[in-house]
Amino acid sequence: MEEVQECIANRTGKFLEDMREDHKSDPPTQWFIAETDSGRQLKIVFILKDGDVVVKTAYVPNEDEKRIYIKYA
């Protein structure tokens, strides 16, 4: 969780919404890629529920995820 908090603080791009049919949720699933304080990139997947951030997962992004984030965020 500490690294997730670092990524939230270090984020510079926009949040992207996961539009894939099998990943849709209510509220919508969103994600971003950012670096920890030590420079490690993580993809953070979350929902906003009642004003709170609920982290669904966080992991090292693959090359396709990085490409998508650079293009759209």
N, CA, C and O atoms as a MOPAC input file, in Angstrom:
PM7 MOZYME 1SCF
protein

 N      0.82000 1    -1.19400 1     0.00000 1
 C      0.00000 1     0.00000 1     0.00000 1
 C      0.86600 1     1.26200 1     0.00000 1
 O      0.47500 1     2.29200 1    -0.54900 1
 N      2.03200 1     1.17200 1     0.61400 1
 C      2.92200 1     2.33700 1     0.64800 1
 C      3.32500 1     2.75200 1    -0.76200 1
 O      3.33000 1     3.94100 1    -1.08000 1
 N      3.66200 1     1.78200 1    -1.61100 1
 C      4.04500 1     2.10700 1    -2.98400 1
 C      2.85700 1     2.66900 1    -3.77400 1
 O      3.03600 1     3.54800 1    -4.61700 1
 N      1.66400 1     2.17300 1    -3.51000 1
 C      0.46300 1     2.69500 1    -4.17100 1
 C      0.28100 1     4.17000 1    -3.78400 1
 O      0.00500 1     5.00200 1    -4.64800 1
 N      0.43100 1     4.49200 1    -2.52200 1
 C      0.30300 1     5.88200 1    -2.07100 1
 C      1.36700 1     6.76300 1    -2.71400 1
 O      1.09100 1     7.91300 1    -3.05800 1
 N      2.57200 1     6.24000 1    -2.87900 1
 C      3.63400 1     6.99300 1    -3.54900 1
 C      3.25200 1     7.27000 1    -4.99900 1
 O      3.45900 1     8.37800 1    -5.49400 1
 N      2.69800 1     6.27300 1    -5.68300 1
 C      2.28300 1     6.44400 1    -7.07800 1
 C      1.17200 1     7.48700 1    -7.19000 1
 O      1.17500 1     8.29800 1    -8.11700 1
 N      0.23700 1     7.47100 1    -6.26500 1
 C     -0.83300 1     8.47200 1    -6.27600 1
 C     -0.23200 1     9.87100 1    -6.13100 1
 O     -0.62700 1    10.79500 1    -6.84200 1
 N      0.70300 1    10.02200 1    -5.22900 1
 C      1.34100 1    11.32200 1    -5.00600 1
 C      2.20000 1    11.74800 1    -6.19400 1
 O      2.33400 1    12.94400 1    -6.45300 1
 N      2.78100 1    10.80100 1    -6.91600 1
 C      3.70800 1    11.10100 1    -8.00700 1
 C      3.04200 1    11.12700 1    -9.38700 1
 O      3.71300 1    11.39300 1   -10.38500 1
 N      1.75300 1    10.86000 1    -9.45800 1
 C      1.05600 1    10.76400 1   -10.74900 1
 C      1.06900 1    12.10000 1   -11.47300 1
 O      0.86000 1    13.15500 1   -10.87400 1
 N      1.32400 1    12.02900 1   -12.80400 1
 C      1.30500 1    13.24500 1   -13.61700 1
 C      0.28700 1    13.15400 1   -14.75300 1
 O     -0.15600 1    14.18700 1   -15.25400 1
 N     -0.08900 1    11.96600 1   -15.16500 1
 C     -1.04700 1    11.79500 1   -16.26100 1
 C     -2.47200 1    11.70700 1   -15.75600 1
 O     -2.73800 1    11.81800 1   -14.55900 1
 N     -3.39500 1    11.50100 1   -16.70700 1
 C     -4.81300 1    11.39300 1   -16.37900 1
 C     -5.15700 1     9.97900 1   -15.92900 1
 O     -4.36800 1     9.04700 1   -16.08600 1
 N     -6.35400 1     9.84200 1   -15.36500 1
 C     -6.91600 1     8.52500 1   -15.10900 1
 C     -7.55500 1     8.04200 1   -16.40500 1
 O     -8.20000 1     8.82000 1   -17.10800 1
 N     -7.38200 1     6.77000 1   -16.72100 1
 C     -8.04600 1     6.15900 1   -17.86200 1
 C     -9.11700 1     5.21200 1   -17.34500 1
 O     -8.95200 1     4.59500 1   -16.29300 1
 N    -10.21900 1     5.09700 1   -18.08800 1
 C    -11.29800 1     4.19500 1   -17.70500 1
 C    -11.15100 1     2.88400 1   -18.46100 1
 O    -10.90800 1     2.88300 1   -19.66700 1
 N    -11.29500 1     1.78100 1   -17.76100 1
 C    -11.23300 1     0.45300 1   -18.38900 1
 C    -12.56700 1     0.20300 1   -19.07700 1
 O    -13.58100 1    -0.03900 1   -18.42200 1
 N    -12.55400 1     0.26400 1   -20.40400 1
 C    -13.77800 1     0.14600 1   -21.19100 1
 C    -14.04300 1    -1.27900 1   -21.68100 1
 O    -15.05500 1    -1.52100 1   -22.34000 1
 N    -13.16400 1    -2.21300 1   -21.37600 1
 C    -13.36500 1    -3.59200 1   -21.83200 1
 C    -14.62000 1    -4.16900 1   -21.19100 1
 O    -14.85400 1    -4.00400 1   -19.99400 1
 N    -15.41700 1    -4.84300 1   -22.00000 1
 C    -16.72500 1    -5.33500 1   -21.56200 1
 C    -16.62700 1    -6.18400 1   -20.29500 1
 O    -17.43800 1    -6.02300 1   -19.38300 1
 N    -15.65600 1    -7.07600 1   -20.22600 1
 C    -15.55000 1    -7.97200 1   -19.07200 1
 C    -14.89300 1    -7.31900 1   -17.85400 1
 O    -14.71300 1    -7.96600 1   -16.82200 1
 N    -14.53300 1    -6.02800 1   -17.97500 1
 C    -13.93100 1    -5.30800 1   -16.85200 1
 C    -14.77600 1    -4.13000 1   -16.39100 1
 O    -14.40300 1    -3.42100 1   -15.45600 1
 N    -15.91800 1    -3.91900 1   -17.04900 1
 C    -16.76800 1    -2.79200 1   -16.66900 1
 C    -17.33800 1    -3.00400 1   -15.27100 1
 O    -17.62500 1    -4.12800 1   -14.85900 1
 N    -17.49200 1    -1.90300 1   -14.56100 1
 C    -18.03300 1    -1.97500 1   -13.19600 1
 C    -18.80900 1    -0.69200 1   -12.91300 1
 O    -18.71800 1     0.28200 1   -13.65900 1
 N    -19.55600 1    -0.71000 1   -11.84600 1
 C    -20.30900 1     0.45900 1   -11.41000 1
 C    -20.00400 1     0.67300 1    -9.93100 1
 O    -20.49200 1    -0.08400 1    -9.09100 1
 N    -19.21300 1     1.67900 1    -9.59500 1
 C    -18.67100 1     2.74600 1   -10.43200 1
 C    -17.57700 1     2.22900 1   -11.36900 1
 O    -17.04700 1     1.13700 1   -11.16500 1
 N    -17.23600 1     3.02600 1   -12.40900 1
 C    -16.27900 1     2.56100 1   -13.42100 1
 C    -14.89600 1     2.27900 1   -12.84200 1
 O    -14.43400 1     2.95800 1   -11.92500 1
 N    -14.25200 1     1.26300 1   -13.40100 1
 C    -12.86100 1     0.95100 1   -13.06200 1
 C    -11.95500 1     1.93000 1   -13.80200 1
 O    -12.08200 1     2.11600 1   -15.01200 1
 N    -11.05100 1     2.54500 1   -13.06900 1
 C    -10.09600 1     3.48100 1   -13.64600 1
 C     -8.68200 1     3.01300 1   -13.33200 1
 O     -8.46700 1     2.18700 1   -12.44500 1
 N     -7.72300 1     3.55600 1   -14.07600 1
 C     -6.33600 1     3.16100 1   -13.83700 1
 C     -5.37500 1     4.25300 1   -14.28500 1
 O     -5.72500 1     5.15100 1   -15.05000 1
 N     -4.14500 1     4.14200 1   -13.77800 1
 C     -3.06000 1     5.02700 1   -14.18900 1
 C     -1.73800 1     4.31500 1   -13.93800 1
 O     -1.67600 1     3.31700 1   -13.22000 1
 N     -0.69000 1     4.84400 1   -14.54000 1
 C      0.66100 1     4.34100 1   -14.31300 1
 C      1.48100 1     5.49000 1   -13.75200 1
 O      1.44300 1     6.60500 1   -14.27200 1
 N      2.21600 1     5.21200 1   -12.69600 1
 C      3.07900 1     6.22100 1   -12.07900 1
 C      4.26100 1     5.51100 1   -11.43300 1
 O      4.29500 1     4.28500 1   -11.32600 1
 N      5.21600 1     6.30900 1   -11.01200 1
 C      6.41100 1     5.76500 1   -10.37000 1
 C      6.33600 1     5.90100 1    -8.85200 1
 O      5.76400 1     6.84700 1    -8.31100 1
 N      6.93800 1     4.91600 1    -8.19000 1
 C      7.13300 1     5.01000 1    -6.74800 1
 C      8.26500 1     5.99500 1    -6.48900 1
 O      8.90700 1     6.46700 1    -7.42700 1
 N      8.50600 1     6.30000 1    -5.24400 1
 C      9.61200 1     7.20300 1    -4.90800 1
 C     10.95900 1     6.64500 1    -5.33400 1
 O     11.89800 1     7.40900 1    -5.55900 1
 N     11.07000 1     5.32400 1    -5.44900 1
 C     12.32800 1     4.70600 1    -5.86800 1
 C     12.41600 1     4.51800 1    -7.38300 1
 O     13.40500 1     3.98300 1    -7.88500 1
 N     11.36200 1     4.96600 1    -8.12900 1
 C     11.41500 1     4.92400 1    -9.58400 1
 C     10.79200 1     3.69800 1   -10.23300 1
 O     10.87800 1     3.53900 1   -11.45100 1
 N     10.17300 1     2.83400 1    -9.45300 1
 C      9.52300 1     1.64500 1   -10.00000 1
 C      8.14600 1     2.02200 1   -10.51600 1
 O      7.36600 1     2.65100 1    -9.80200 1
 N      7.83700 1     1.64100 1   -11.76200 1
 C      6.52000 1     1.93100 1   -12.32100 1
 C      5.50700 1     0.89800 1   -11.87200 1
 O      5.79100 1    -0.29900 1   -11.84200 1
 N      4.30500 1     1.38100 1   -11.51700 1
 C      3.19600 1     0.50100 1   -11.17200 1
 C      1.94000 1     0.95100 1   -11.90200 1
 O      1.72000 1     2.14500 1   -12.10300 1
 N      1.12200 1    -0.01400 1   -12.29500 1
 C     -0.21400 1     0.27200 1   -12.80300 1
 C     -1.15200 1     0.12300 1   -11.61600 1
 O     -1.20100 1    -0.93400 1   -10.98700 1
 N     -1.89500 1     1.17900 1   -11.31100 1
 C     -2.82900 1     1.18900 1   -10.19200 1
 C     -4.24200 1     1.14300 1   -10.77700 1
 O     -4.61600 1     2.01600 1   -11.56000 1
 N     -5.02200 1     0.13600 1   -10.40500 1
 C     -6.38800 1    -0.03400 1   -10.88000 1
 C     -7.30800 1     0.18200 1    -9.67900 1
 O     -7.11800 1    -0.42400 1    -8.62500 1
 N     -8.31500 1     1.06200 1    -9.85000 1
 C     -9.12900 1     1.45500 1    -8.70400 1
 C    -10.53200 1     1.85400 1    -9.13800 1
 O    -10.81800 1     2.01200 1   -10.32500 1
 N    -11.39600 1     2.01000 1    -8.14700 1
 C    -12.70500 1     2.62400 1    -8.34900 1
 C    -12.85700 1     3.74500 1    -7.31900 1
 O    -12.24900 1     3.70300 1    -6.25000 1
 N    -13.66400 1     4.73400 1    -7.64900 1
 C    -14.03500 1     5.77800 1    -6.69300 1
 C    -15.41600 1     5.42500 1    -6.17400 1
 O    -16.37700 1     5.36200 1    -6.94200 1
 N    -15.51900 1     5.19500 1    -4.87200 1
 C    -16.78400 1     4.78800 1    -4.27400 1
 C    -17.06200 1     5.66000 1    -3.06100 1
 O    -16.31600 1     5.64500 1    -2.08100 1
 N    -18.12900 1     6.40800 1    -3.14200 1
 C    -18.53200 1     7.29200 1    -2.04400 1
 C    -17.40700 1     8.23800 1    -1.62600 1
 O    -17.22700 1     8.51300 1    -0.44000 1
 N    -16.65000 1     8.73400 1    -2.61000 1
 C    -15.57400 1     9.67600 1    -2.34200 1
 C    -14.26400 1     9.04300 1    -1.91700 1
 O    -13.28000 1     9.74900 1    -1.70000 1
 N    -14.23500 1     7.72400 1    -1.79500 1
 C    -13.01400 1     7.02200 1    -1.40500 1
 C    -12.40200 1     6.30200 1    -2.59900 1
 O    -13.11600 1     5.85600 1    -3.49700 1
 N    -11.08700 1     6.19100 1    -2.60400 1
 C    -10.37900 1     5.40700 1    -3.61400 1
 C    -10.29400 1     3.97800 1    -3.10600 1
 O     -9.75400 1     3.72500 1    -2.02900 1
 N    -10.83400 1     3.03500 1    -3.89000 1
 C    -10.75600 1     1.61400 1    -3.54600 1
 C     -9.83700 1     0.95600 1    -4.56600 1
 O    -10.19600 1     0.82100 1    -5.73600 1
 N     -8.65400 1     0.54800 1    -4.12400 1
 C     -7.67600 1    -0.06200 1    -5.01400 1
 C     -8.08500 1    -1.50400 1    -5.28400 1
 O     -8.27100 1    -2.29700 1    -4.36000 1
 N     -8.22400 1    -1.83200 1    -6.57900 1
 C     -8.56600 1    -3.19900 1    -6.96800 1
 C     -7.31500 1    -4.04500 1    -7.11900 1
 O     -7.29400 1    -5.20600 1    -6.70900 1
 N     -6.25600 1    -3.46100 1    -7.71500 1
 C     -4.98900 1    -4.15700 1    -7.88400 1
 C     -3.90700 1    -3.15200 1    -8.23700 1
 O     -4.19600 1    -2.02900 1    -8.65000 1
 N     -2.66900 1    -3.56400 1    -8.07100 1
 C     -1.51000 1    -2.75300 1    -8.45300 1
 C     -0.39100 1    -3.71600 1    -8.83500 1
 O     -0.10700 1    -4.67400 1    -8.11600 1
 N      0.23500 1    -3.44600 1    -9.97300 1
 C      1.30200 1    -4.34100 1   -10.45200 1
 C      2.17500 1    -3.61500 1   -11.45900 1
 O      1.82700 1    -2.52900 1   -11.92200 1
 N      3.30900 1    -4.21300 1   -11.80000 1
 C      4.21600 1    -3.65400 1   -12.80600 1
 C      3.53300 1    -3.77800 1   -14.16900 1
 O      3.15200 1    -4.87800 1   -14.56900 1
 N      3.37200 1    -2.65800 1   -14.88700 1
 C      2.65800 1    -2.69600 1   -16.16400 1
 C      3.47500 1    -3.38200 1   -17.26100 1
 O      4.70600 1    -3.36500 1   -17.25000 1
 N      2.74600 1    -3.99000 1   -18.21500 1
 C      3.42900 1    -4.57200 1   -19.36600 1
 C      3.61200 1    -3.48700 1   -20.43100 1
 O      3.13500 1    -2.36500 1   -20.26400 1
 N      4.29300 1    -3.81900 1   -21.50900 1
 C      4.61200 1    -2.83700 1   -22.54200 1
 C      3.36000 1    -2.28300 1   -23.22300 1
 O      3.31700 1    -1.09500 1   -23.54400 1
 N      2.33600 1    -3.11900 1   -23.45200 1
 C      1.09000 1    -2.64100 1   -24.06300 1
 C      0.40000 1    -1.62200 1   -23.15900 1
 O     -0.08700 1    -0.60000 1   -23.64200 1
 N      0.35400 1    -1.88700 1   -21.86500 1
 C     -0.27300 1    -0.95900 1   -20.92400 1
 C      0.47900 1     0.37300 1   -20.89500 1
 O     -0.13500 1     1.43900 1   -20.85300 1
 N      1.80400 1     0.30400 1   -20.91900 1
 C      2.60600 1     1.53300 1   -20.94900 1
 C      2.32300 1     2.33100 1   -22.21500 1
 O      2.15800 1     3.55000 1   -22.15900 1
 N      2.26700 1     1.64900 1   -23.35700 1
 C      2.00700 1     2.30500 1   -24.63600 1
 C      0.64300 1     2.99500 1   -24.62200 1
 O      0.52200 1     4.14800 1   -25.03800 1
 N     -0.37300 1     2.29600 1   -24.14700 1
 C     -1.72900 1     2.86100 1   -24.06700 1
 C     -1.74000 1     4.08800 1   -23.16100 1
 O     -2.33900 1     5.10900 1   -23.49900 1
 N     -1.08300 1     3.98700 1   -22.01900 1
 C     -1.10500 1     5.10100 1   -21.07700 1
 C     -0.38600 1     6.31600 1   -21.65900 1
 O     -0.86200 1     7.44300 1   -21.52100 1
 N      0.74100 1     6.09700 1   -22.29900 1
 C      1.48600 1     7.21400 1   -22.90200 1
 C      0.62600 1     7.87200 1   -23.99100 1
 O      0.60800 1     9.09900 1   -24.09900 1
 N     -0.07100 1     7.08700 1   -24.78200 1
 C     -0.86600 1     7.61300 1   -25.89000 1
 C     -2.08000 1     8.40300 1   -25.41300 1
 O     -2.37200 1     9.46200 1   -25.96900 1
 N     -2.79300 1     7.92000 1   -24.40400 1
 C     -4.07500 1     8.49600 1   -24.02200 1
 C     -4.07200 1     9.34900 1   -22.75400 1
 O     -5.00200 1    10.12400 1   -22.53100 1
 N     -3.05900 1     9.21800 1   -21.94100 1
 C     -3.05700 1     9.97200 1   -20.69300 1
 C     -2.14300 1    11.17800 1   -20.82000 1
 O     -2.00200 1    11.94800 1   -19.87100 1

